[in-house]
């Protein structure tokens, strides 16, 4: 209950609808985060193992790339399946009267973070191709970035277009808050993680360092200061 209580305390005085409905939807997202964090831990453990073994076989970056894409995609799948189950238990439904505002859901800082992380990753990959340091590794990395971009697009598209799960105006407002939450989660800098576990070669280390540092600063700024408030218009 503490998980949902943190939300109700944060938005004290804001009607978020039935407690049980909000709790169910928040637990879905907590489950997705836990699974994603678990996969990230596995990725880092495998990268350390590769380093200790001193292996340069292509299978390592291919496996790590697949796991990073899976870590990004698992949140999307778990969230959609979980939300569908929550929606199936609701006998009443309230629809939106106005379309979802893109700028309200995907805030300015979130858009900057997306642009920096994906543009920087693309530049890092193409720089490796041009310098002919390790063409195969660069190709695997760019394929991974493309996979992550596809997952991010699907996540953002879902946050903007999915049908609301609401039984009253309060839960409709909570649904709007969760759209902002989902869009922010979609902007997590998975391309940086991918770069760290696949592109840490001597020829690209300085580019990787700059890219990681800039992305980390923007990530902290965006996640800490992006307003998570019910700015999306709801029916009154």
mmCIF file of C-alpha atoms in Angstrom:
data_model
loop_
_atom_site.group_PDB
_atom_site.id
_atom_site.type_symbol
_atom_site.label_atom_id
_atom_site.label_comp_id
_atom_site.label_asym_id
_atom_site.label_seq_id
_atom_site.Cartn_x
_atom_site.Cartn_y
_atom_site.Cartn_z
ATOM 1 C CA UNK A 1 0.000 0.000 0.000
ATOM 2 C CA UNK A 2 2.959 2.319 0.554
ATOM 3 C CA UNK A 3 3.658 2.455 -3.164
ATOM 4 C CA UNK A 4 0.287 3.952 -4.029
ATOM 5 C CA UNK A 5 0.271 6.044 -0.839
ATOM 6 C CA UNK A 6 3.391 7.854 -2.079
ATOM 7 C CA UNK A 7 1.406 8.946 -5.121
ATOM 8 C CA UNK A 8 -1.650 10.034 -3.165
ATOM 9 C CA UNK A 9 0.556 12.010 -0.778
ATOM 10 C CA UNK A 10 2.476 13.602 -3.623
ATOM 11 C CA UNK A 11 -0.778 14.702 -5.220
ATOM 12 C CA UNK A 12 -2.585 15.461 -2.003
ATOM 13 C CA UNK A 13 -5.819 17.217 -2.761
ATOM 14 C CA UNK A 14 -5.893 15.815 -6.321
ATOM 15 C CA UNK A 15 -8.667 13.332 -7.045
ATOM 16 C CA UNK A 16 -7.030 10.182 -8.451
ATOM 17 C CA UNK A 17 -10.113 7.983 -8.471
ATOM 18 C CA UNK A 18 -10.666 4.673 -6.671
ATOM 19 C CA UNK A 19 -7.716 3.545 -4.569
ATOM 20 C CA UNK A 20 -7.867 -0.043 -5.841
ATOM 21 C CA UNK A 21 -7.735 0.971 -9.506
ATOM 22 C CA UNK A 22 -4.758 3.275 -8.954
ATOM 23 C CA UNK A 23 -2.985 0.622 -6.891
ATOM 24 C CA UNK A 24 -3.425 -1.984 -9.632
ATOM 25 C CA UNK A 25 -1.998 0.272 -12.318
ATOM 26 C CA UNK A 26 0.950 1.379 -10.205
ATOM 27 C CA UNK A 27 1.825 -2.197 -9.303
ATOM 28 C CA UNK A 28 1.921 -3.049 -13.011
ATOM 29 C CA UNK A 29 4.516 -0.357 -13.539
ATOM 30 C CA UNK A 30 6.515 -1.351 -10.484
ATOM 31 C CA UNK A 31 6.651 -4.923 -11.777
ATOM 32 C CA UNK A 32 7.901 -3.693 -15.158
ATOM 33 C CA UNK A 33 10.611 -1.576 -13.513
ATOM 34 C CA UNK A 34 11.782 -4.464 -11.333
ATOM 35 C CA UNK A 35 12.073 -6.781 -14.328
ATOM 36 C CA UNK A 36 13.956 -4.131 -16.294
ATOM 37 C CA UNK A 37 16.375 -3.483 -13.421
ATOM 38 C CA UNK A 38 16.948 -7.222 -13.063
ATOM 39 C CA UNK A 39 17.879 -7.505 -16.726
ATOM 40 C CA UNK A 40 20.217 -4.516 -16.475
ATOM 41 C CA UNK A 41 21.974 -6.250 -13.572
ATOM 42 C CA UNK A 42 22.400 -9.360 -15.728
ATOM 43 C CA UNK A 43 23.792 -7.227 -18.571
ATOM 44 C CA UNK A 44 26.371 -5.596 -16.314
ATOM 45 C CA UNK A 45 27.359 -8.964 -14.839
ATOM 46 C CA UNK A 46 27.891 -10.392 -18.322
ATOM 47 C CA UNK A 47 29.951 -7.348 -19.349
ATOM 48 C CA UNK A 48 32.176 -7.800 -16.305
ATOM 49 C CA UNK A 49 32.520 -11.487 -17.152
ATOM 50 C CA UNK A 50 33.548 -10.613 -20.710
ATOM 51 C CA UNK A 51 36.128 -8.149 -19.381
ATOM 52 C CA UNK A 52 37.570 -10.692 -16.956
ATOM 53 C CA UNK A 53 37.782 -13.320 -19.677
ATOM 54 C CA UNK A 54 39.361 -10.833 -22.072
ATOM 55 C CA UNK A 55 37.145 -12.123 -24.873
ATOM 56 C CA UNK A 56 36.627 -10.088 -28.048
ATOM 57 C CA UNK A 57 34.264 -12.558 -29.729
ATOM 58 C CA UNK A 58 31.381 -10.919 -31.581
ATOM 59 C CA UNK A 59 28.860 -13.085 -29.739
ATOM 60 C CA UNK A 60 29.325 -10.981 -26.598
ATOM 61 C CA UNK A 61 28.188 -7.615 -28.030
ATOM 62 C CA UNK A 62 25.408 -9.384 -29.935
ATOM 63 C CA UNK A 63 24.094 -11.019 -26.758
ATOM 64 C CA UNK A 64 24.433 -7.810 -24.738
ATOM 65 C CA UNK A 65 22.648 -5.817 -27.446
ATOM 66 C CA UNK A 66 19.765 -8.288 -27.450
ATOM 67 C CA UNK A 67 19.496 -8.089 -23.653
ATOM 68 C CA UNK A 68 19.494 -4.271 -23.618
ATOM 69 C CA UNK A 69 16.707 -4.245 -26.222
ATOM 70 C CA UNK A 70 14.834 -6.807 -24.125
ATOM 71 C CA UNK A 71 15.243 -4.697 -20.987
ATOM 72 C CA UNK A 72 13.718 -1.728 -22.810
ATOM 73 C CA UNK A 73 10.930 -3.770 -24.364
ATOM 74 C CA UNK A 74 9.905 -5.732 -21.301
ATOM 75 C CA UNK A 75 8.466 -2.639 -19.630
ATOM 76 C CA UNK A 76 6.298 -2.024 -22.681
ATOM 77 C CA UNK A 77 4.999 -5.610 -22.800
ATOM 78 C CA UNK A 78 4.416 -5.988 -19.064
ATOM 79 C CA UNK A 79 2.687 -2.628 -18.891
ATOM 80 C CA UNK A 80 0.344 -3.328 -21.792
ATOM 81 C CA UNK A 81 -0.557 -6.811 -20.561
ATOM 82 C CA UNK A 82 -1.006 -5.587 -16.995
ATOM 83 C CA UNK A 83 -3.128 -2.600 -18.004
ATOM 84 C CA UNK A 84 -5.293 -4.848 -20.173
ATOM 85 C CA UNK A 85 -5.956 -7.107 -17.201
ATOM 86 C CA UNK A 86 -6.774 -4.147 -14.967
ATOM 87 C CA UNK A 87 -9.125 -2.725 -17.617
ATOM 88 C CA UNK A 88 -10.885 -6.094 -17.960
ATOM 89 C CA UNK A 89 -11.875 -5.987 -14.283
ATOM 90 C CA UNK A 90 -13.582 -2.600 -14.562
ATOM 91 C CA UNK A 91 -17.307 -2.696 -15.290
ATOM 92 C CA UNK A 92 -17.582 1.032 -15.935
ATOM 93 C CA UNK A 93 -15.486 3.139 -18.292
ATOM 94 C CA UNK A 94 -15.135 6.896 -18.783
ATOM 95 C CA UNK A 95 -13.863 8.140 -22.139
ATOM 96 C CA UNK A 96 -11.908 11.277 -22.921
ATOM 97 C CA UNK A 97 -13.681 14.220 -24.500
ATOM 98 C CA UNK A 98 -10.497 15.843 -25.783
ATOM 99 C CA UNK A 99 -7.467 14.364 -27.577
ATOM 100 C CA UNK A 100 -4.246 13.815 -25.685
ATOM 101 C CA UNK A 101 -1.822 16.722 -26.011
ATOM 102 C CA UNK A 102 1.621 15.538 -27.169
ATOM 103 C CA UNK A 103 3.432 18.443 -25.510
ATOM 104 C CA UNK A 104 1.664 17.792 -22.215
ATOM 105 C CA UNK A 105 2.567 14.096 -22.150
ATOM 106 C CA UNK A 106 6.076 14.251 -23.626
ATOM 107 C CA UNK A 107 7.607 17.256 -21.896
ATOM 108 C CA UNK A 108 10.347 19.470 -23.314
ATOM 109 C CA UNK A 109 13.119 17.998 -21.175
ATOM 110 C CA UNK A 110 12.057 14.465 -22.077
ATOM 111 C CA UNK A 111 12.247 15.367 -25.764
ATOM 112 C CA UNK A 112 15.734 16.839 -25.268
ATOM 113 C CA UNK A 113 16.845 13.655 -23.505
ATOM 114 C CA UNK A 114 15.518 11.488 -26.343
ATOM 115 C CA UNK A 115 17.215 13.654 -28.963
ATOM 116 C CA UNK A 116 20.571 13.664 -27.173
ATOM 117 C CA UNK A 117 20.655 9.951 -26.320
ATOM 118 C CA UNK A 118 19.642 8.695 -29.757
ATOM 119 C CA UNK A 119 21.453 11.300 -31.861
ATOM 120 C CA UNK A 120 24.585 10.811 -29.779
ATOM 121 C CA UNK A 121 24.347 7.034 -30.131
ATOM 122 C CA UNK A 122 23.969 7.314 -33.899
ATOM 123 C CA UNK A 123 26.974 9.637 -34.134
ATOM 124 C CA UNK A 124 29.012 7.281 -31.958
ATOM 125 C CA UNK A 125 28.184 4.330 -34.185
ATOM 126 C CA UNK A 126 28.828 6.142 -37.467
ATOM 127 C CA UNK A 127 32.098 7.558 -36.108
ATOM 128 C CA UNK A 128 33.233 3.993 -35.423
ATOM 129 C CA UNK A 129 32.309 3.043 -38.982
ATOM 130 C CA UNK A 130 34.204 5.970 -40.489
ATOM 131 C CA UNK A 131 37.349 5.368 -38.454
ATOM 132 C CA UNK A 132 37.195 1.665 -39.409
ATOM 133 C CA UNK A 133 38.054 0.705 -35.832
ATOM 134 C CA UNK A 134 35.700 -2.272 -35.566
ATOM 135 C CA UNK A 135 33.100 -2.261 -38.317
ATOM 136 C CA UNK A 136 31.284 -5.381 -37.120
ATOM 137 C CA UNK A 137 30.947 -3.998 -33.599
ATOM 138 C CA UNK A 138 29.700 -0.665 -34.934
ATOM 139 C CA UNK A 139 27.077 -2.403 -37.083
ATOM 140 C CA UNK A 140 25.836 -4.457 -34.123
ATOM 141 C CA UNK A 141 25.653 -1.291 -32.030
ATOM 142 C CA UNK A 142 23.700 0.653 -34.673
ATOM 143 C CA UNK A 143 21.268 -2.244 -35.083
ATOM 144 C CA UNK A 144 20.776 -2.185 -31.323
ATOM 145 C CA UNK A 145 20.113 1.570 -31.374
ATOM 146 C CA UNK A 146 17.515 1.035 -34.109
ATOM 147 C CA UNK A 147 15.805 -1.642 -31.985
ATOM 148 C CA UNK A 148 15.754 0.663 -28.981
ATOM 149 C CA UNK A 149 14.330 3.489 -31.099
ATOM 150 C CA UNK A 150 11.533 1.173 -32.259
ATOM 151 C CA UNK A 151 10.714 0.215 -28.658
ATOM 152 C CA UNK A 152 10.754 3.871 -27.601
ATOM 153 C CA UNK A 153 8.441 4.834 -30.454
ATOM 154 C CA UNK A 154 6.024 2.039 -29.528
ATOM 155 C CA UNK A 155 6.074 3.123 -25.875
ATOM 156 C CA UNK A 156 5.434 6.782 -26.677
ATOM 157 C CA UNK A 157 2.758 5.905 -29.227
ATOM 158 C CA UNK A 158 1.015 3.765 -26.628
ATOM 159 C CA UNK A 159 1.146 6.522 -24.017
ATOM 160 C CA UNK A 160 -0.414 8.975 -26.476
ATOM 161 C CA UNK A 161 -3.045 6.812 -28.143
ATOM 162 C CA UNK A 162 -4.157 4.105 -25.716
ATOM 163 C CA UNK A 163 -7.723 4.130 -24.466
ATOM 164 C CA UNK A 164 -8.099 5.512 -20.942
ATOM 165 C CA UNK A 165 -8.643 3.142 -18.046
ATOM 166 C CA UNK A 166 -10.968 5.193 -15.893
ATOM 167 C CA UNK A 167 -14.289 4.896 -14.091
ATOM 168 C CA UNK A 168 -14.678 8.542 -13.057
ATOM 169 C CA UNK A 169 -13.048 11.935 -13.520
ATOM 170 C CA UNK A 170 -10.515 11.249 -10.770
ATOM 171 C CA UNK A 171 -9.243 8.031 -12.318
ATOM 172 C CA UNK A 172 -9.229 9.784 -15.690
ATOM 173 C CA UNK A 173 -6.895 12.359 -14.193
ATOM 174 C CA UNK A 174 -4.732 9.562 -12.751
ATOM 175 C CA UNK A 175 -4.690 8.001 -16.223
ATOM 176 C CA UNK A 176 -3.277 11.247 -17.596
ATOM 177 C CA UNK A 177 -0.592 11.281 -14.918
ATOM 178 C CA UNK A 178 0.360 7.736 -15.831
ATOM 179 C CA UNK A 179 0.715 8.748 -19.480
ATOM 180 C CA UNK A 180 3.344 11.287 -18.450
ATOM 181 C CA UNK A 181 5.010 8.644 -16.248
ATOM 182 C CA UNK A 182 5.064 6.143 -19.130
ATOM 183 C CA UNK A 183 6.486 8.700 -21.570
ATOM 184 C CA UNK A 184 9.241 9.563 -19.105
ATOM 185 C CA UNK A 185 10.090 5.886 -18.635
ATOM 186 C CA UNK A 186 10.276 5.457 -22.418
ATOM 187 C CA UNK A 187 12.975 8.139 -22.473
ATOM 188 C CA UNK A 188 15.335 6.216 -20.159
ATOM 189 C CA UNK A 189 18.755 6.405 -21.828
ATOM 190 C CA UNK A 190 19.081 2.758 -22.845
ATOM 191 C CA UNK A 191 21.315 3.777 -25.799
ATOM 192 C CA UNK A 192 23.897 4.940 -23.241
ATOM 193 C CA UNK A 193 23.801 1.556 -21.499
ATOM 194 C CA UNK A 194 24.153 -0.137 -24.879
ATOM 195 C CA UNK A 195 27.153 2.032 -25.729
ATOM 196 C CA UNK A 196 28.815 1.319 -22.389
ATOM 197 C CA UNK A 197 28.584 -2.450 -22.744
ATOM 198 C CA UNK A 198 29.397 -2.734 -26.456
ATOM 199 C CA UNK A 199 31.441 0.289 -27.583
ATOM 200 C CA UNK A 200 34.050 0.681 -24.836
ATOM 201 C CA UNK A 201 37.011 0.226 -27.168
ATOM 202 C CA UNK A 202 40.226 2.232 -27.130
ATOM 203 C CA UNK A 203 39.396 3.926 -30.441
ATOM 204 C CA UNK A 204 36.049 5.291 -29.242
ATOM 205 C CA UNK A 205 36.640 5.749 -25.520
ATOM 206 C CA UNK A 206 36.820 9.548 -25.620
ATOM 207 C CA UNK A 207 33.617 9.860 -27.662
ATOM 208 C CA UNK A 208 31.921 7.369 -25.335
ATOM 209 C CA UNK A 209 33.034 9.334 -22.282
ATOM 210 C CA UNK A 210 31.673 12.636 -23.597
ATOM 211 C CA UNK A 211 28.432 11.013 -24.767
ATOM 212 C CA UNK A 212 27.880 9.264 -21.435
ATOM 213 C CA UNK A 213 28.644 12.372 -19.375
ATOM 214 C CA UNK A 214 26.326 14.644 -21.378
ATOM 215 C CA UNK A 215 23.518 12.071 -21.390
ATOM 216 C CA UNK A 216 23.871 11.469 -17.643
ATOM 217 C CA UNK A 217 23.583 15.176 -16.842
ATOM 218 C CA UNK A 218 20.539 15.627 -19.069
ATOM 219 C CA UNK A 219 18.945 12.430 -17.707
ATOM 220 C CA UNK A 220 19.219 13.611 -14.115
ATOM 221 C CA UNK A 221 17.922 17.063 -15.027
ATOM 222 C CA UNK A 222 15.019 15.711 -17.082
ATOM 223 C CA UNK A 223 13.925 13.008 -14.654
ATOM 224 C CA UNK A 224 14.196 15.272 -11.622
ATOM 225 C CA UNK A 225 12.569 18.377 -13.035
ATOM 226 C CA UNK A 226 10.151 17.257 -15.718
ATOM 227 C CA UNK A 227 6.784 18.265 -14.237
ATOM 228 C CA UNK A 228 4.687 15.202 -13.459
ATOM 229 C CA UNK A 229 1.410 17.019 -13.047
ATOM 230 C CA UNK A 230 -2.047 16.535 -14.587
ATOM 231 C CA UNK A 231 -1.509 19.001 -17.429
ATOM 232 C CA UNK A 232 -3.324 16.838 -19.982
ATOM 233 C CA UNK A 233 -6.867 18.166 -20.446
ATOM 234 C CA UNK A 234 -9.545 15.974 -18.940
ATOM 235 C CA UNK A 235 -13.307 16.168 -19.071
ATOM 236 C CA UNK A 236 -14.781 18.377 -16.338
#
